[in-house]
Coordinates of N, CA and C in Angstrom, one line a residue:
X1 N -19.1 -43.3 5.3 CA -18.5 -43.0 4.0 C -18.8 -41.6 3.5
X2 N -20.1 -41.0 3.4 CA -20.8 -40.2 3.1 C -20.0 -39.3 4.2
X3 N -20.0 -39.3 5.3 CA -19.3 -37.8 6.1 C -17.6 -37.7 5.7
X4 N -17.3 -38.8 5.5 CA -16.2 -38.7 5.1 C -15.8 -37.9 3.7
X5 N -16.6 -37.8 2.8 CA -16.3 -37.5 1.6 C -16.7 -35.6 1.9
X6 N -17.9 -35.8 2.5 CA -18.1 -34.3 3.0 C -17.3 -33.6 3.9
X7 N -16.5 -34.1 4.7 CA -15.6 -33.8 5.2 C -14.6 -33.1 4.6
X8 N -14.1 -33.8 3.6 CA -12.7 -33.6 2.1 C -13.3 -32.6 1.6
X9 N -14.7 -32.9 1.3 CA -14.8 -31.5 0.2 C -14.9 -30.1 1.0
X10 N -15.3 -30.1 2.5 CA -15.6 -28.7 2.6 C -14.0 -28.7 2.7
X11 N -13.3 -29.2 3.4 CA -11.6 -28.7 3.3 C -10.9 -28.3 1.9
X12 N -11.6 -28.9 0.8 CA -10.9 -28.6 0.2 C -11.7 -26.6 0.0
X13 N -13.0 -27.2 0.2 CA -13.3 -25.7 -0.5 C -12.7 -24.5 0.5
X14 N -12.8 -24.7 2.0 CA -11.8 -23.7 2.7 C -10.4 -23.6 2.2
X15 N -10.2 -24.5 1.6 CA -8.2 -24.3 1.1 C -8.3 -23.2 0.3
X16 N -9.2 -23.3 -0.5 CA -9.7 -22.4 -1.6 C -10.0 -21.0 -1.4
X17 N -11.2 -20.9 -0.4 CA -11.2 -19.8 0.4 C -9.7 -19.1 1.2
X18 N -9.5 -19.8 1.6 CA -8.0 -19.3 1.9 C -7.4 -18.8 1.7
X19 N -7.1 -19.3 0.2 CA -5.6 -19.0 -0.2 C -6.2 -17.7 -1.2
X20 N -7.3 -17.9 -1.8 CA -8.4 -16.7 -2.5 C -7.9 -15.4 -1.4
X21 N -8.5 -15.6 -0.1 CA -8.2 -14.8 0.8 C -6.9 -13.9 1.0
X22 N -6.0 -14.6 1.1 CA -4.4 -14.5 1.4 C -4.3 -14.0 0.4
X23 N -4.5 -13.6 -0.8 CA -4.2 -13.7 -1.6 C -4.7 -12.2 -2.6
X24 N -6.0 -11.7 -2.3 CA -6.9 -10.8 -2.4 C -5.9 -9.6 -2.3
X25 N -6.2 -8.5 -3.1 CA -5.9 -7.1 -2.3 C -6.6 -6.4 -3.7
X26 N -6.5 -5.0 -2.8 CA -7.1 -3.9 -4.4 C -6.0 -2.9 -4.4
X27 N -5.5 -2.7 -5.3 CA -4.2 -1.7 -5.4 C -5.2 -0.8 -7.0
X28 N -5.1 1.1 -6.1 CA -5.8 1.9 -6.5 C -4.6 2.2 -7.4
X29 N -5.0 2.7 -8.4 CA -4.1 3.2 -9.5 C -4.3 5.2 -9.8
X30 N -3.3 5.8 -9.1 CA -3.7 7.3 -9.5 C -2.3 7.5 -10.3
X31 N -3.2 8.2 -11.5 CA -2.6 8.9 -12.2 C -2.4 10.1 -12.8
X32 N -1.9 11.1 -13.4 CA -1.8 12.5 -12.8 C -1.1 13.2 -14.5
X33 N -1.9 13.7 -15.2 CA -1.1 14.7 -16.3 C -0.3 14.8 -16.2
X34 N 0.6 15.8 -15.4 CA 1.7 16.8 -15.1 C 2.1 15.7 -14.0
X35 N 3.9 15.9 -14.1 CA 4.2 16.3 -12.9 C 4.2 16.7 -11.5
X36 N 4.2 15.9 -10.1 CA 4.2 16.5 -9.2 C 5.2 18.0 -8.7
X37 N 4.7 18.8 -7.4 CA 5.9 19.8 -7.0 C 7.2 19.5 -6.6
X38 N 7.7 19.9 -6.0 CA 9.2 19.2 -5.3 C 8.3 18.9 -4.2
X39 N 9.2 17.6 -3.8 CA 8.9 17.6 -2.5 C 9.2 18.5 -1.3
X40 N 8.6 18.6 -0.5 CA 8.1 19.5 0.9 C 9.4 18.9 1.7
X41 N 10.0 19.7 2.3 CA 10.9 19.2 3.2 C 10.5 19.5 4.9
X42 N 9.9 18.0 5.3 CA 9.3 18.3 6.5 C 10.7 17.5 8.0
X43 N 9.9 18.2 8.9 CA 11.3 17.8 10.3 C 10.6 16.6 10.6
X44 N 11.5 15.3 10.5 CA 11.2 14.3 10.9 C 10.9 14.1 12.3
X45 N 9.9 13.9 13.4 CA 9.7 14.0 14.8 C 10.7 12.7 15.1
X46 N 11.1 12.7 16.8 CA 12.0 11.8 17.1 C 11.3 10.2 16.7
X47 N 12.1 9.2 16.7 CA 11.8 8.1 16.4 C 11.0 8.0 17.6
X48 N 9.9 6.6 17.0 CA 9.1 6.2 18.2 C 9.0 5.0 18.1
X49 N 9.5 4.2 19.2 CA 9.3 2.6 19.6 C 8.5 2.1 18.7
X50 N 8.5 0.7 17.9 CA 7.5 0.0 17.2 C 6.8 1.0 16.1
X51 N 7.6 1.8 15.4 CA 6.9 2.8 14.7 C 8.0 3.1 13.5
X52 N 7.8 3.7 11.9 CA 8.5 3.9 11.2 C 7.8 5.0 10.5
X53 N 8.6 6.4 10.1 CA 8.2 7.5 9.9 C 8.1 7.6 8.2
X54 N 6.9 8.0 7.7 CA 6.2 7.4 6.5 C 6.1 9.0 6.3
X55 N 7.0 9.4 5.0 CA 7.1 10.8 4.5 C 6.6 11.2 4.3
X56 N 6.0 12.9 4.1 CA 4.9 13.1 3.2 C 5.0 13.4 1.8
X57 N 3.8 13.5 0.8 CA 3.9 13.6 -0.4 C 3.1 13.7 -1.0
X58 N 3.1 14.3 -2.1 CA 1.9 15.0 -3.1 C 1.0 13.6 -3.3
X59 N -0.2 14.1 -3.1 CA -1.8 12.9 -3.8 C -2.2 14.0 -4.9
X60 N -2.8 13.4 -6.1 CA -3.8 13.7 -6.6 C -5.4 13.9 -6.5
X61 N -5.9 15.1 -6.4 CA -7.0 15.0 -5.9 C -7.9 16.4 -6.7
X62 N -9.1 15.9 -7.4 CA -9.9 16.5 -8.1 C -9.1 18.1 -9.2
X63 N -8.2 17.2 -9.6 CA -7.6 17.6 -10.6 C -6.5 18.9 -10.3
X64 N -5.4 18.3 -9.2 CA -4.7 19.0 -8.7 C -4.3 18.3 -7.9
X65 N -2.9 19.1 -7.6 CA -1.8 17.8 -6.3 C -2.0 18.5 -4.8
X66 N -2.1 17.7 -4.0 CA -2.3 18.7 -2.7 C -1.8 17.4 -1.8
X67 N -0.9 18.5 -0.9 CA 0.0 17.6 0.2 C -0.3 17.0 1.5
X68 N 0.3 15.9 1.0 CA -0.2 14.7 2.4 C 0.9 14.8 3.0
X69 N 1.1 15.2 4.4 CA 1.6 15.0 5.5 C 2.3 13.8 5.9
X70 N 3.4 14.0 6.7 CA 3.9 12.8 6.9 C 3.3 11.9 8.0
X71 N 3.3 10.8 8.3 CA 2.8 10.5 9.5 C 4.0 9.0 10.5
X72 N 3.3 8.4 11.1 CA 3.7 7.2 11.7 C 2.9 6.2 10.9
X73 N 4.1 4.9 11.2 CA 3.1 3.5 10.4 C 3.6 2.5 11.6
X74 N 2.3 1.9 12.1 CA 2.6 0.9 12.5 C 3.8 -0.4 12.3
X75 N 5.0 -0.4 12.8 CA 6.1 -1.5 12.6 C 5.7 -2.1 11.9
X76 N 6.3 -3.3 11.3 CA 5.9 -4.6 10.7 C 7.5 -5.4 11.0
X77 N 7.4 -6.3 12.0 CA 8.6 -7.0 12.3 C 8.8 -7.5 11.4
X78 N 10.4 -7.5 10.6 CA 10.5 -8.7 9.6 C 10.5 -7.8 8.2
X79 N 9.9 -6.7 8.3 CA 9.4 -5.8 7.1 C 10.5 -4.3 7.0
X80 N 10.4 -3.8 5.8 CA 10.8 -2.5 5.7 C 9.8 -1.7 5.1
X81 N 9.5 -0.2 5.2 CA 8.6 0.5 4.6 C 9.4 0.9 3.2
X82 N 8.4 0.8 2.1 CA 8.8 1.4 1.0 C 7.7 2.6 0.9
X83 N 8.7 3.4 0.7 CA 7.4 5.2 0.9 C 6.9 5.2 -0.7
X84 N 5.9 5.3 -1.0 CA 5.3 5.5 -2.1 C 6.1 6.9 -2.7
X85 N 5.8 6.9 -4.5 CA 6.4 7.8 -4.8 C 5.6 8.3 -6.4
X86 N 6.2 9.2 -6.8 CA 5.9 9.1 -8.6 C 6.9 8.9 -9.4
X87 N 6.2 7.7 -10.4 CA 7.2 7.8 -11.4 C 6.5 8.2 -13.1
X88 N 7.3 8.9 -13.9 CA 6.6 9.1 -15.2 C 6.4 7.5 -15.8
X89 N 5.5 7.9 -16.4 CA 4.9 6.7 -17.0 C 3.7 7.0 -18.4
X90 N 4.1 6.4 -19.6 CA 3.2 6.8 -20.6 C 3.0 8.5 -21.7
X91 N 4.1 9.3 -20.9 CA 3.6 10.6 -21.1 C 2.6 11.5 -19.8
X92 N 2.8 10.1 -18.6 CA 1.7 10.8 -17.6 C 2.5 11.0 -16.1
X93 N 2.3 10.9 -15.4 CA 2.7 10.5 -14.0 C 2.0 9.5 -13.5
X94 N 2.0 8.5 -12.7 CA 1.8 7.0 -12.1 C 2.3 7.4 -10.5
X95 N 1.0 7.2 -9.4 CA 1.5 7.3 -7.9 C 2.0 5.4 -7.6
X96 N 2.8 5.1 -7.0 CA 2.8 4.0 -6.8 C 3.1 4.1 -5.2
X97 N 2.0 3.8 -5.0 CA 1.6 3.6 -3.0 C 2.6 3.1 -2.4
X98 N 2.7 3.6 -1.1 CA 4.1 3.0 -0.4 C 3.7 1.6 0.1
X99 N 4.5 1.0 1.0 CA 4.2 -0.6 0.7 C 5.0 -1.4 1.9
X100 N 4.8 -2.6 2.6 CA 5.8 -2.9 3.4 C 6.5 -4.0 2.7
X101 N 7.9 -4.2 2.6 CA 8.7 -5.3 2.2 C 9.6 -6.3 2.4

């Protein structure tokens, strides 16, 4: 009877753990005074198999915008990339990270 009960409870506490897990993420928040530049107009390289081409674009960094390059992203079958962007927000600028959807 006793293993039985101990049985249920560690399951239930893994459910817990789990779904805690699945469930977890840290979404960084950059925010920016001004206005970003225009965007950079970079030459897309040819498509690559299992790959989706992830634009570049201004980051915030020690109190000034400086440009991130475009790169490749690992596919996500099932998924679409949403490219991160800026939007005004508060009187400020807000980066909101690109994302798969």
């Amino acid at each position: 009877m006793k293993i039985r009960l101990l049985i249920a409870q560690a399951a239930i506490v893994m459910a817990g753990v789990a779904a805690v897990a699945g469930t977890a993420s840290a979404e960084v928040i950059i925010v920016a005074p001004n206005a970003p530049p225009p965007v950079r107009m970079e030459a897309v390289p040819p498509a690559r198999v299992g790959y989706v081409w992830d634009q570049g674009h201004w980051r915030w960094e020690h109190g000034q915008y400086m440009w991130n390059p475009g790169h490749w992203q690992v596919e996500r079958v099932g998924y679409h990339w949403v490219p991160g962007h800026w939007i005004a927000h508060r009187g400020a600028w807000r980066y909101m990270q690109g994302h798969w959807a």
